[in-house]
JSON list of C-alpha atoms in Angstrom, two decimals:
[
{"chain": "A", "resi": 1, "resn": "ALA", "atom": "CA", "xyz": [-51.18, -20.89, 45.13]},
{"chain": "A", "resi": 2, "resn": "GLY", "atom": "CA", "xyz": [-49.23, -24.22, 44.01]},
{"chain": "A", "resi": 3, "resn": "VAL", "atom": "CA", "xyz": [-48.94, -25.24, 41.62]},
{"chain": "A", "resi": 4, "resn": "GLY", "atom": "CA", "xyz": [-51.10, -28.58, 40.85]},
{"chain": "A", "resi": 5, "resn": "THR", "atom": "CA", "xyz": [-50.38, -31.64, 38.14]},
{"chain": "A", "resi": 6, "resn": "PRO", "atom": "CA", "xyz": [-52.39, -32.35, 35.57]},
{"chain": "A", "resi": 7, "resn": "GLY", "atom": "CA", "xyz": [-54.72, -33.73, 37.77]},
{"chain": "A", "resi": 8, "resn": "TYR", "atom": "CA", "xyz": [-55.29, -31.54, 39.33]},
{"chain": "A", "resi": 9, "resn": "TRP", "atom": "CA", "xyz": [-56.57, -29.68, 36.56]},
{"chain": "A", "resi": 10, "resn": "LYS", "atom": "CA", "xyz": [-58.35, -32.50, 34.25]},
{"chain": "A", "resi": 11, "resn": "ASN", "atom": "CA", "xyz": [-61.34, -32.69, 38.11]},
{"chain": "A", "resi": 12, "resn": "HIS", "atom": "CA", "xyz": [-60.87, -28.19, 38.77]},
{"chain": "A", "resi": 13, "resn": "PRO", "atom": "CA", "xyz": [-62.52, -26.85, 35.36]},
{"chain": "A", "resi": 14, "resn": "GLU", "atom": "CA", "xyz": [-63.60, -23.96, 38.01]},
{"chain": "A", "resi": 15, "resn": "ALA", "atom": "CA", "xyz": [-59.79, -23.18, 38.74]},
{"chain": "A", "resi": 16, "resn": "TRP", "atom": "CA", "xyz": [-58.88, -23.06, 35.70]},
{"chain": "A", "resi": 17, "resn": "PRO", "atom": "CA", "xyz": [-57.58, -18.58, 34.97]},
{"chain": "A", "resi": 18, "resn": "VAL", "atom": "CA", "xyz": [-58.91, -19.20, 31.79]},
{"chain": "A", "resi": 19, "resn": "GLU", "atom": "CA", "xyz": [-61.95, -20.47, 29.27]},
{"chain": "A", "resi": 20, "resn": "ARG", "atom": "CA", "xyz": [-59.28, -21.61, 26.47]},
{"chain": "A", "resi": 21, "resn": "LEU", "atom": "CA", "xyz": [-55.46, -21.85, 25.77]},
{"chain": "A", "resi": 22, "resn": "TRP", "atom": "CA", "xyz": [-53.57, -22.03, 23.04]},
{"chain": "A", "resi": 23, "resn": "SER", "atom": "CA", "xyz": [-50.91, -24.87, 22.05]},
{"chain": "A", "resi": 24, "resn": "GLY", "atom": "CA", "xyz": [-49.83, -26.34, 18.06]},
{"chain": "A", "resi": 25, "resn": "GLY", "atom": "CA", "xyz": [-51.11, -23.37, 16.59]},
{"chain": "A", "resi": 26, "resn": "THR", "atom": "CA", "xyz": [-54.23, -24.20, 17.47]},
{"chain": "A", "resi": 27, "resn": "PHE", "atom": "CA", "xyz": [-56.63, -22.81, 20.64]},
{"chain": "A", "resi": 28, "resn": "TYR", "atom": "CA", "xyz": [-58.85, -24.78, 22.80]},
{"chain": "A", "resi": 29, "resn": "THR", "atom": "CA", "xyz": [-61.65, -24.40, 24.67]},
{"chain": "A", "resi": 30, "resn": "LYS", "atom": "CA", "xyz": [-61.04, -26.03, 27.76]},
{"chain": "A", "resi": 31, "resn": "GLU", "atom": "CA", "xyz": [-64.21, -28.16, 27.42]},
{"chain": "A", "resi": 32, "resn": "LYS", "atom": "CA", "xyz": [-62.00, -29.44, 24.72]},
{"chain": "A", "resi": 33, "resn": "ALA", "atom": "CA", "xyz": [-58.28, -29.76, 25.96]},
{"chain": "A", "resi": 34, "resn": "ILE", "atom": "CA", "xyz": [-59.66, -30.96, 29.20]},
{"chain": "A", "resi": 35, "resn": "GLU", "atom": "CA", "xyz": [-61.59, -34.24, 26.85]},
{"chain": "A", "resi": 36, "resn": "TRP", "atom": "CA", "xyz": [-56.90, -34.70, 24.87]},
{"chain": "A", "resi": 37, "resn": "MET", "atom": "CA", "xyz": [-56.11, -34.81, 29.00]},
{"chain": "A", "resi": 38, "resn": "ASN", "atom": "CA", "xyz": [-58.63, -37.52, 29.36]},
{"chain": "A", "resi": 39, "resn": "THR", "atom": "CA", "xyz": [-57.74, -39.23, 26.97]},
{"chain": "A", "resi": 40, "resn": "PRO", "atom": "CA", "xyz": [-55.52, -42.65, 26.74]},
{"chain": "A", "resi": 41, "resn": "VAL", "atom": "CA", "xyz": [-51.61, -41.41, 26.14]},
{"chain": "A", "resi": 42, "resn": "ALA", "atom": "CA", "xyz": [-51.62, -45.54, 24.13]},
{"chain": "A", "resi": 43, "resn": "GLY", "atom": "CA", "xyz": [-48.13, -44.77, 23.75]},
{"chain": "A", "resi": 44, "resn": "ASP", "atom": "CA", "xyz": [-48.68, -41.70, 21.89]},
{"chain": "A", "resi": 45, "resn": "LYS", "atom": "CA", "xyz": [-46.38, -38.76, 23.42]},
{"chain": "A", "resi": 46, "resn": "THR", "atom": "CA", "xyz": [-47.82, -36.06, 21.85]},
{"chain": "A", "resi": 47, "resn": "ILE", "atom": "CA", "xyz": [-50.48, -37.03, 24.35]},
{"chain": "A", "resi": 48, "resn": "THR", "atom": "CA", "xyz": [-47.95, -37.19, 27.22]},
{"chain": "A", "resi": 49, "resn": "MET", "atom": "CA", "xyz": [-47.28, -33.96, 26.19]},
{"chain": "A", "resi": 50, "resn": "PHE", "atom": "CA", "xyz": [-50.13, -31.70, 25.63]},
{"chain": "A", "resi": 51, "resn": "LYS", "atom": "CA", "xyz": [-51.02, -33.12, 29.74]},
{"chain": "A", "resi": 52, "resn": "ALA", "atom": "CA", "xyz": [-48.04, -31.57, 31.10]},
{"chain": "A", "resi": 53, "resn": "PHE", "atom": "CA", "xyz": [-48.03, -28.00, 28.89]},
{"chain": "A", "resi": 54, "resn": "VAL", "atom": "CA", "xyz": [-51.84, -27.43, 29.83]},
{"chain": "A", "resi": 55, "resn": "ALA", "atom": "CA", "xyz": [-51.04, -28.06, 33.22]},
{"chain": "A", "resi": 56, "resn": "ALA", "atom": "CA", "xyz": [-47.79, -25.87, 33.32]},
{"chain": "A", "resi": 57, "resn": "PHE", "atom": "CA", "xyz": [-49.31, -23.84, 31.31]},
{"chain": "A", "resi": 58, "resn": "LEU", "atom": "CA", "xyz": [-52.47, -22.66, 34.47]},
{"chain": "A", "resi": 59, "resn": "ASN", "atom": "CA", "xyz": [-49.55, -22.88, 36.42]},
{"chain": "A", "resi": 60, "resn": "ARG", "atom": "CA", "xyz": [-48.40, -20.33, 34.84]},
{"chain": "A", "resi": 61, "resn": "LYS", "atom": "CA", "xyz": [-51.48, -17.91, 33.94]},
{"chain": "A", "resi": 62, "resn": "SER", "atom": "CA", "xyz": [-52.58, -18.37, 37.97]},
{"chain": "A", "resi": 63, "resn": "ASP", "atom": "CA", "xyz": [-49.00, -16.84, 38.85]},
{"chain": "A", "resi": 64, "resn": "CYS", "atom": "CA", "xyz": [-46.52, -19.43, 39.54]},
{"chain": "A", "resi": 65, "resn": "CYS", "atom": "CA", "xyz": [-43.22, -18.72, 38.46]},
{"chain": "A", "resi": 66, "resn": "VAL", "atom": "CA", "xyz": [-41.80, -19.30, 35.65]},
{"chain": "A", "resi": 67, "resn": "PRO", "atom": "CA", "xyz": [-38.82, -23.12, 35.59]},
{"chain": "A", "resi": 68, "resn": "TYR", "atom": "CA", "xyz": [-36.23, -21.76, 33.14]},
{"chain": "A", "resi": 69, "resn": "ASN", "atom": "CA", "xyz": [-32.82, -23.79, 34.39]},
{"chain": "A", "resi": 70, "resn": "TYR", "atom": "CA", "xyz": [-33.58, -26.82, 31.48]},
{"chain": "A", "resi": 71, "resn": "PHE", "atom": "CA", "xyz": [-33.51, -24.42, 28.96]},
{"chain": "A", "resi": 72, "resn": "PRO", "atom": "CA", "xyz": [-32.01, -20.92, 29.65]},
{"chain": "A", "resi": 73, "resn": "ARG", "atom": "CA", "xyz": [-33.01, -19.50, 26.44]},
{"chain": "A", "resi": 74, "resn": "TYR", "atom": "CA", "xyz": [-36.99, -20.40, 26.73]},
{"chain": "A", "resi": 75, "resn": "ASN", "atom": "CA", "xyz": [-39.57, -21.80, 29.11]},
{"chain": "A", "resi": 76, "resn": "CYS", "atom": "CA", "xyz": [-40.31, -25.37, 29.56]},
{"chain": "A", "resi": 77, "resn": "VAL", "atom": "CA", "xyz": [-43.94, -24.06, 28.53]},
{"chain": "A", "resi": 78, "resn": "SER", "atom": "CA", "xyz": [-42.78, -22.44, 26.36]},
{"chain": "A", "resi": 79, "resn": "ALA", "atom": "CA", "xyz": [-39.75, -24.85, 24.85]},
{"chain": "A", "resi": 80, "resn": "ALA", "atom": "CA", "xyz": [-43.07, -27.51, 24.96]},
{"chain": "A", "resi": 81, "resn": "ARG", "atom": "CA", "xyz": [-45.92, -24.97, 23.40]},
{"chain": "A", "resi": 82, "resn": "GLU", "atom": "CA", "xyz": [-43.01, -24.49, 20.22]},
{"chain": "A", "resi": 83, "resn": "TRP", "atom": "CA", "xyz": [-42.69, -28.67, 20.20]},
{"chain": "A", "resi": 84, "resn": "LEU", "atom": "CA", "xyz": [-46.47, -29.43, 19.64]},
{"chain": "A", "resi": 85, "resn": "LYS", "atom": "CA", "xyz": [-46.20, -26.91, 17.16]},
{"chain": "A", "resi": 86, "resn": "MET", "atom": "CA", "xyz": [-43.94, -29.84, 15.20]},
{"chain": "A", "resi": 87, "resn": "TYR", "atom": "CA", "xyz": [-46.18, -32.69, 16.90]},
{"chain": "A", "resi": 88, "resn": "PRO", "atom": "CA", "xyz": [-49.70, -31.58, 17.45]},
{"chain": "A", "resi": 89, "resn": "VAL", "atom": "CA", "xyz": [-51.73, -33.45, 20.09]},
{"chain": "A", "resi": 90, "resn": "GLY", "atom": "CA", "xyz": [-52.41, -36.96, 18.79]},
{"chain": "A", "resi": 91, "resn": "SER", "atom": "CA", "xyz": [-50.49, -37.01, 15.71]},
{"chain": "A", "resi": 92, "resn": "GLY", "atom": "CA", "xyz": [-49.19, -40.35, 17.57]},
{"chain": "A", "resi": 93, "resn": "GLU", "atom": "CA", "xyz": [-45.27, -39.91, 18.12]},
{"chain": "A", "resi": 94, "resn": "LYS", "atom": "CA", "xyz": [-43.52, -42.63, 20.04]},
{"chain": "A", "resi": 95, "resn": "ALA", "atom": "CA", "xyz": [-40.69, -42.91, 23.26]},
{"chain": "A", "resi": 96, "resn": "ASN", "atom": "CA", "xyz": [-38.57, -44.46, 20.64]},
{"chain": "A", "resi": 97, "resn": "SER", "atom": "CA", "xyz": [-39.38, -41.41, 18.04]},
{"chain": "A", "resi": 98, "resn": "GLU", "atom": "CA", "xyz": [-36.78, -39.07, 17.24]},
{"chain": "A", "resi": 99, "resn": "ALA", "atom": "CA", "xyz": [-39.54, -36.66, 18.22]},
{"chain": "A", "resi": 100, "resn": "TRP", "atom": "CA", "xyz": [-39.78, -37.44, 21.92]},
{"chain": "A", "resi": 101, "resn": "GLN", "atom": "CA", "xyz": [-36.13, -38.49, 21.81]},
{"chain": "A", "resi": 102, "resn": "TYR", "atom": "CA", "xyz": [-33.68, -36.02, 20.10]},
{"chain": "A", "resi": 103, "resn": "SER", "atom": "CA", "xyz": [-35.83, -33.17, 19.51]},
{"chain": "A", "resi": 104, "resn": "HIS", "atom": "CA", "xyz": [-36.41, -32.81, 23.69]},
{"chain": "A", "resi": 105, "resn": "GLY", "atom": "CA", "xyz": [-39.62, -33.77, 24.22]},
{"chain": "A", "resi": 106, "resn": "GLU", "atom": "CA", "xyz": [-38.73, -35.99, 26.87]},
{"chain": "A", "resi": 107, "resn": "GLU", "atom": "CA", "xyz": [-36.61, -33.79, 28.61]},
{"chain": "A", "resi": 108, "resn": "ILE", "atom": "CA", "xyz": [-39.36, -30.91, 27.74]},
{"chain": "A", "resi": 109, "resn": "TYR", "atom": "CA", "xyz": [-41.85, -33.55, 29.89]},
{"chain": "A", "resi": 110, "resn": "PHE", "atom": "CA", "xyz": [-39.31, -33.76, 32.11]},
{"chain": "A", "resi": 111, "resn": "CYS", "atom": "CA", "xyz": [-39.43, -29.80, 32.81]},
{"chain": "A", "resi": 112, "resn": "LEU", "atom": "CA", "xyz": [-42.62, -29.61, 32.74]},
{"chain": "A", "resi": 113, "resn": "ASP", "atom": "CA", "xyz": [-43.36, -33.05, 35.69]},
{"chain": "A", "resi": 114, "resn": "ASP", "atom": "CA", "xyz": [-41.12, -30.83, 37.21]},
{"chain": "A", "resi": 115, "resn": "TYR", "atom": "CA", "xyz": [-42.39, -27.91, 37.85]},
{"chain": "A", "resi": 116, "resn": "ASN", "atom": "CA", "xyz": [-45.98, -29.45, 37.65]},
{"chain": "A", "resi": 117, "resn": "ASN", "atom": "CA", "xyz": [-44.82, -31.49, 40.72]},
{"chain": "A", "resi": 118, "resn": "GLY", "atom": "CA", "xyz": [-43.49, -28.15, 42.82]},
{"chain": "A", "resi": 119, "resn": "PHE", "atom": "CA", "xyz": [-40.32, -29.34, 42.68]},
{"chain": "A", "resi": 120, "resn": "PHE", "atom": "CA", "xyz": [-38.93, -26.04, 41.86]},
{"chain": "A", "resi": 121, "resn": "ASP", "atom": "CA", "xyz": [-38.18, -23.79, 45.02]},
{"chain": "A", "resi": 122, "resn": "CYS", "atom": "CA", "xyz": [-40.55, -21.01, 43.57]},
{"chain": "A", "resi": 123, "resn": "ALA", "atom": "CA", "xyz": [-43.29, -23.08, 42.65]},
{"chain": "A", "resi": 124, "resn": "PRO", "atom": "CA", "xyz": [-44.82, -25.45, 46.28]},
{"chain": "A", "resi": 125, "resn": "SER", "atom": "CA", "xyz": [-46.92, -28.12, 45.45]},
{"chain": "A", "resi": 126, "resn": "ARG", "atom": "CA", "xyz": [-50.38, -27.05, 45.23]},
{"chain": "A", "resi": 127, "resn": "ASP", "atom": "CA", "xyz": [-50.97, -30.00, 48.14]},
{"chain": "A", "resi": 128, "resn": "SER", "atom": "CA", "xyz": [-47.74, -28.92, 50.00]},
{"chain": "A", "resi": 129, "resn": "LEU", "atom": "CA", "xyz": [-49.67, -25.80, 50.79]},
{"chain": "A", "resi": 130, "resn": "GLU", "atom": "CA", "xyz": [-53.48, -27.46, 51.81]}
]
């Protein structure tokens, strides 16, 4: 099926392979996750991470490969879940924060973004398959 971006998933709830997901120690219904995905980032990098995490989680649940090449011991989907446990969505972490700069937030996000945009050989973009 190919991977989708956060924009794809928030606009195609009928394509979601799950009705809820777990992130940062919290279960989110599809509706609540989409609500967060529609929330303006306004400088809060936890929202940036959450949007990318949700898309990657749904891509993985849609039988797309899991990207391991950024984090040898973890895939970046799992790494994002752990990051969001330490810095929950909506907690206001800024781009210059320790969480984003030194706790691998930005690095994890770039991995998710590459995955969600189809830059891994094993997971092409949905757009490239149409």
